[in-house]
PDB file of C-alpha atoms in Angstrom:
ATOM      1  CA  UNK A   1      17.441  -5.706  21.993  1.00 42.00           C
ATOM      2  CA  UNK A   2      17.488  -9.693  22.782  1.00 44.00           C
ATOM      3  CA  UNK A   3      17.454 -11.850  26.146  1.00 40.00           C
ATOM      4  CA  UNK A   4      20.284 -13.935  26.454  1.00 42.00           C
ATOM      5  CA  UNK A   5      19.421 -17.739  25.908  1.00 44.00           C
ATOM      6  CA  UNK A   6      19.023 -19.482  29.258  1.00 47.00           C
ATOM      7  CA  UNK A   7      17.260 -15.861  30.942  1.00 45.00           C
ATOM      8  CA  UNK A   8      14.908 -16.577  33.440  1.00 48.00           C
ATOM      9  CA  UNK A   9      12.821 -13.115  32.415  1.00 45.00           C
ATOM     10  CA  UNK A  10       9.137 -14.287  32.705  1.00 54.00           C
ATOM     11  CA  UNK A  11       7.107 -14.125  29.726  1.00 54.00           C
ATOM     12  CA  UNK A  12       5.126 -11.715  30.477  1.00 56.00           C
ATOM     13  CA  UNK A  13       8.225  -9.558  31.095  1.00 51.00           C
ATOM     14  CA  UNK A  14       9.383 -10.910  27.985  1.00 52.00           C
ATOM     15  CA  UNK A  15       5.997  -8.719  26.057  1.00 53.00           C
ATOM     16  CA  UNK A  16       6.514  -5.929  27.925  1.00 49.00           C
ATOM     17  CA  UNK A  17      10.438  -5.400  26.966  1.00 53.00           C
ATOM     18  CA  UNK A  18       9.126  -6.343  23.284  1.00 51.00           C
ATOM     19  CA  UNK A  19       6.009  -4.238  23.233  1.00 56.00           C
ATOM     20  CA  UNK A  20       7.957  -1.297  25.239  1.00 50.00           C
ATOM     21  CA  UNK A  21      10.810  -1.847  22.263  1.00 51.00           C
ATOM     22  CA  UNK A  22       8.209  -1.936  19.546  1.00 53.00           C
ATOM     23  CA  UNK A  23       6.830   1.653  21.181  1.00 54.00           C
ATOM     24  CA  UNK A  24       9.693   3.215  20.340  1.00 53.00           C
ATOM     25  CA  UNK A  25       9.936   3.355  16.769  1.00 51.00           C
ATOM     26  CA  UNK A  26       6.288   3.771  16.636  1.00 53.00           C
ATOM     27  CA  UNK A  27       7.337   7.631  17.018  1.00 61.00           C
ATOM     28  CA  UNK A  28       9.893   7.390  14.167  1.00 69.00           C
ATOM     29  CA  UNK A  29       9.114   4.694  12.088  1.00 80.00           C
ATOM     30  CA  UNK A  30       7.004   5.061   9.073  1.00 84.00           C
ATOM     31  CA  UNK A  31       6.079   2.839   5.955  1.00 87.00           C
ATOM     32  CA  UNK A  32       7.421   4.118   2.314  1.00 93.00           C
ATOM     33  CA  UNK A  33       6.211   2.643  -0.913  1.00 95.00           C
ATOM     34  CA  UNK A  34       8.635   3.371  -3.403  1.00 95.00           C
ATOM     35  CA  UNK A  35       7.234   2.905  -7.122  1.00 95.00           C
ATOM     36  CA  UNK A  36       9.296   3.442 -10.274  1.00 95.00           C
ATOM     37  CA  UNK A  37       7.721   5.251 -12.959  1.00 95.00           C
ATOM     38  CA  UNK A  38       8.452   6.956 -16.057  1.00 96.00           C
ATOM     39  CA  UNK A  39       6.258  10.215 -15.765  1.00 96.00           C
ATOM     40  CA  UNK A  40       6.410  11.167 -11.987  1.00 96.00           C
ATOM     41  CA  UNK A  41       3.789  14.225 -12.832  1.00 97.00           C
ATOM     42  CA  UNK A  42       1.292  11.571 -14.729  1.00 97.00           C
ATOM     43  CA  UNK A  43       1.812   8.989 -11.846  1.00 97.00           C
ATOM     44  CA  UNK A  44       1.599  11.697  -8.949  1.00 98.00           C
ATOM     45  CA  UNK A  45      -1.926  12.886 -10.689  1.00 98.00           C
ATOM     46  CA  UNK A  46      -3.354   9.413 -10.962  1.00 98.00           C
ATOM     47  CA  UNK A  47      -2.329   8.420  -7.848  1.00 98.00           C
ATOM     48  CA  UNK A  48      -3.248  11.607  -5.870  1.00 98.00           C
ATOM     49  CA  UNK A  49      -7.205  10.918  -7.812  1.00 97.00           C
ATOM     50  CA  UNK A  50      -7.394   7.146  -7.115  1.00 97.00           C
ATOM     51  CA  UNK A  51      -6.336   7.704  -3.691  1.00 96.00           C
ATOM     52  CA  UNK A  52      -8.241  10.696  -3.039  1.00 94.00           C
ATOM     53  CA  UNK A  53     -11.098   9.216  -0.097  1.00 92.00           C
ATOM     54  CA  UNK A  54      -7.485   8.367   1.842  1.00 91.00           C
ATOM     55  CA  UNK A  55      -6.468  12.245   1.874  1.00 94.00           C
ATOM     56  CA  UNK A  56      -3.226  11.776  -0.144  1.00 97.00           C
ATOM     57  CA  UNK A  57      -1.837  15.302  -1.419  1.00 97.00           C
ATOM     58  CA  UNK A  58       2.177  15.955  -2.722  1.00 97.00           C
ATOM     59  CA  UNK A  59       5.023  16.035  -0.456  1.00 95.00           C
ATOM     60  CA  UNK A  60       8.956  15.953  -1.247  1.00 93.00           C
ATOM     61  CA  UNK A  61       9.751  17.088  -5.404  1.00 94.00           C
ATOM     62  CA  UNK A  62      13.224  16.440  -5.984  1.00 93.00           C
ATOM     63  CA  UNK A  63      13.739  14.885  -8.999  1.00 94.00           C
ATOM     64  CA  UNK A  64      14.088  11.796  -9.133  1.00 96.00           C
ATOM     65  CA  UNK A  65      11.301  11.632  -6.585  1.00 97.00           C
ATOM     66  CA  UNK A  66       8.151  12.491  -5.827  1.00 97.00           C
ATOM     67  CA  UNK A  67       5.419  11.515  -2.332  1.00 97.00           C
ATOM     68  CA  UNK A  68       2.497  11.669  -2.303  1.00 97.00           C
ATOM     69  CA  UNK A  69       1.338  11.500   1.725  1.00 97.00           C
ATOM     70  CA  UNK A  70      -1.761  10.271   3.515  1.00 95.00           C
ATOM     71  CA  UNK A  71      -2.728  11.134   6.896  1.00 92.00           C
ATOM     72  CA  UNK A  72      -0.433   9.649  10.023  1.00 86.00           C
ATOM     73  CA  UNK A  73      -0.164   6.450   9.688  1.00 87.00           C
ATOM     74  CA  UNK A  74      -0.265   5.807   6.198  1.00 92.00           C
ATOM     75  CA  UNK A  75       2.098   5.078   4.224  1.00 94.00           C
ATOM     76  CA  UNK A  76       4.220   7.398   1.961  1.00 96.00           C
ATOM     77  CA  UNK A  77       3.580   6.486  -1.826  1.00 96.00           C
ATOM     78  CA  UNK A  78       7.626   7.385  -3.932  1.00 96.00           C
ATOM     79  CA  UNK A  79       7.461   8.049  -6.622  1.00 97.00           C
ATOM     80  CA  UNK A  80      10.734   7.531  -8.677  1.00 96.00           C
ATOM     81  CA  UNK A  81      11.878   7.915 -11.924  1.00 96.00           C
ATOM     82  CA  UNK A  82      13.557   5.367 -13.824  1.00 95.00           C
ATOM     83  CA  UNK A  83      14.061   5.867 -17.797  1.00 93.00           C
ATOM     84  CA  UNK A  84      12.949   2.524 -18.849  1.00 92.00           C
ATOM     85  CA  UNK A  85       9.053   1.020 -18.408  1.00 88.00           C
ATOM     86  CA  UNK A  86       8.120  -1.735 -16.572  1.00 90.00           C
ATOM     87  CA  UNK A  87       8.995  -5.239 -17.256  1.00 89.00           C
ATOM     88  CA  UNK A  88       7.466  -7.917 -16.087  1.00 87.00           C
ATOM     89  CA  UNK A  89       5.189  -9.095 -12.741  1.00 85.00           C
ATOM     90  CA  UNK A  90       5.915  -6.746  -9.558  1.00 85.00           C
ATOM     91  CA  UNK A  91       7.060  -8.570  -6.661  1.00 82.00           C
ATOM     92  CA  UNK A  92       5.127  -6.595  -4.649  1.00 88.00           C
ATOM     93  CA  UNK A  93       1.902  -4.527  -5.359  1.00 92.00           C
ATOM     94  CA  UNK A  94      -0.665  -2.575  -3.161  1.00 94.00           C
ATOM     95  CA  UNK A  95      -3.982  -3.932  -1.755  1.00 95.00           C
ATOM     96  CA  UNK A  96      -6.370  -0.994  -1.374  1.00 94.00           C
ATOM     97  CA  UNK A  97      -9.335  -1.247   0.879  1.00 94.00           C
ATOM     98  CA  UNK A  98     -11.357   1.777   0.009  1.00 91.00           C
ATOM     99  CA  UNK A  99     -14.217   0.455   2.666  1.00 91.00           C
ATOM    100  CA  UNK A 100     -16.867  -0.320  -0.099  1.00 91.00           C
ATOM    101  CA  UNK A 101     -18.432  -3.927  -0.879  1.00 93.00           C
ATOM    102  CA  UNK A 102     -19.202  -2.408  -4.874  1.00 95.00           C
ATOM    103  CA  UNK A 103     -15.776  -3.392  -5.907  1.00 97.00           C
ATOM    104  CA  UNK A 104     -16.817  -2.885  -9.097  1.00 97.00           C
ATOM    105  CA  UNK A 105     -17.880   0.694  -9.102  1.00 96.00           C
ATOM    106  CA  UNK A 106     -14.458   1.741  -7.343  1.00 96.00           C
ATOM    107  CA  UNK A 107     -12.433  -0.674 -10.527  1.00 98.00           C
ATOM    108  CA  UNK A 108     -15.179   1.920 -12.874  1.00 98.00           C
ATOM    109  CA  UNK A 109     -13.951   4.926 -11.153  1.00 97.00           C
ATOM    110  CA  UNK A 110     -10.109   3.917 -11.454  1.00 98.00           C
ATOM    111  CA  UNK A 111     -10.571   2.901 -15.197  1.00 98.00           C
ATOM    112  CA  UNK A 112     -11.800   6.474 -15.860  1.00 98.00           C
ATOM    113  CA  UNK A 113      -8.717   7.844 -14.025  1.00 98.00           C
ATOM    114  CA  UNK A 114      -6.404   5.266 -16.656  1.00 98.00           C
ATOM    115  CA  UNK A 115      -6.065   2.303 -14.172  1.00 98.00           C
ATOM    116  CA  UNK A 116      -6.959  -0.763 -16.518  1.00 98.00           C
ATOM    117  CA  UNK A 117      -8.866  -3.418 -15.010  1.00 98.00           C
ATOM    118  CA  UNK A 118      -6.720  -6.941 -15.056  1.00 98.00           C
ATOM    119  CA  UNK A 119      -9.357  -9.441 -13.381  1.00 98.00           C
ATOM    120  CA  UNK A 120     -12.479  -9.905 -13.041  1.00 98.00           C
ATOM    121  CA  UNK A 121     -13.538 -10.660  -9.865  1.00 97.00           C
ATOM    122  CA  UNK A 122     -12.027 -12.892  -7.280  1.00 97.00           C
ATOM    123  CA  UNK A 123     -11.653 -14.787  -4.058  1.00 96.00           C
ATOM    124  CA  UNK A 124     -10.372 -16.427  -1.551  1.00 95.00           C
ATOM    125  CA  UNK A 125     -10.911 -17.053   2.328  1.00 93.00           C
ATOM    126  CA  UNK A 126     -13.525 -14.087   2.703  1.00 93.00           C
ATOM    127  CA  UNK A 127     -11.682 -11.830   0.594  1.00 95.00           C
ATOM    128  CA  UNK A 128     -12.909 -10.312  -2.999  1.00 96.00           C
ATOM    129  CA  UNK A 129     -10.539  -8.519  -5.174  1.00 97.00           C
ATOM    130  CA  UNK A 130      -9.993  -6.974  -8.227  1.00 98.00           C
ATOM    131  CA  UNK A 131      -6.172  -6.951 -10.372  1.00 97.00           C
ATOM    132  CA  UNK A 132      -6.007  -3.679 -11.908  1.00 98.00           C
ATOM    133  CA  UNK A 133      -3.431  -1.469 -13.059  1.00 97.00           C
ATOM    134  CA  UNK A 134      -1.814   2.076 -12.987  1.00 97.00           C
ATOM    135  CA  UNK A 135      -1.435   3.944 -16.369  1.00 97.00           C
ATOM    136  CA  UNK A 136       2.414   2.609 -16.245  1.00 96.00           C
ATOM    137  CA  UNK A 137       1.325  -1.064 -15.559  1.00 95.00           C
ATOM    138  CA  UNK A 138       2.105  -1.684 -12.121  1.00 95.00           C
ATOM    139  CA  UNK A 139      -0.719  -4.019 -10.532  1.00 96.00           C
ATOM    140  CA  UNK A 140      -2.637  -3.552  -7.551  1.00 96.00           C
ATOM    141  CA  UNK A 141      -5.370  -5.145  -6.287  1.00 97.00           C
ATOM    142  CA  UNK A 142      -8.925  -3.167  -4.947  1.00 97.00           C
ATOM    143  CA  UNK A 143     -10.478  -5.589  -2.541  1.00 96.00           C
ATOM    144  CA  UNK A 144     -13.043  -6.114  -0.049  1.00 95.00           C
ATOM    145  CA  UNK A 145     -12.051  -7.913   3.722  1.00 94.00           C
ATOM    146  CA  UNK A 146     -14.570 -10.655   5.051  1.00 91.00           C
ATOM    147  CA  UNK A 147     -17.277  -9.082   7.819  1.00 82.00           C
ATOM    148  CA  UNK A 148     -14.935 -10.787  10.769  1.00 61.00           C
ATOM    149  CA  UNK A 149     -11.225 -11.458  10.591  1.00 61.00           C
ATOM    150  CA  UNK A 150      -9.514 -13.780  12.966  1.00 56.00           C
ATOM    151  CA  UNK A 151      -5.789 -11.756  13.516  1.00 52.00           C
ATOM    152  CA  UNK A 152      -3.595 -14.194  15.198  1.00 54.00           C
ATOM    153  CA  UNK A 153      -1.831 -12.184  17.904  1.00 49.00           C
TER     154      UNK A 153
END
């Protein structure tokens, strides 16, 4: 849906059409996280452990794929198979927020699930983080948000 250049729709008309837009997917729409993998089961069991204070349980099995699904709104975690490992930096990876300052003792709890730590430590603007990884290498990051965050609306 657009306004035609040269409309004289006010701008607060202008949010409402968006917003009102934007509300209707918000039924429909949903994030999925596709992740390739070699061993769906070893990936689904890891995942499903590290991800365990979100809720996540098993979804849709047909090979290739396999979700794992969190509570309304999160997003769905696919997993697919692909026969050869991974190569290389991902382009994109998943920041977790698991709500707890002691980003070390949630890296501890991932290593003993087979997540291996990548980084120590880190920051930037507020933010602390942690690069680990997934038994299959993929990198994510565990971090920690500053107390206030200015979101630009």
């Amino acid at each position: 849906m657009g306004l035609k250049s040269g409309s004289t729709t006010s701008g607060a008309a202008e949010k409402w059409i968006v917003r009102t837009h934007q509300a209707s997917y918000r039924s429909a729409m949903q994030i999925v996280v596709t992740l390739d993998c070699v061993d769906t089961e070893a990936q689904a069991n890891f995942w499903l452990a590290a991800l365990a204070p979100l809720d996540y349980r098993r979804g849709f099995h047909g090979p290739p794929y396999l979700s794992l699904v969190g509570p309304a709104p999160a997003p769905t975690l696919l997993l697919q198979h692909v026969p050869e490992p991974k190569q290389g930096k991902n382009r994109m990876h998943l920041d977790l927020d698991f709500g707890t300052a002691d980003l070390v003792s949630e890296v501890n709890r991932l290593e003993r699930l087979g997540a291996a730590k990548l980084s120590e430590e880190l920051s930037e603007h507020g933010f602390r983080w942690i690069v680990v990884a997934d038994p299959e290498g993929n990198e994510f990051c565990v971090f920690n948000p500053p107390n206030n965050i200015n979101v630009a609306e």
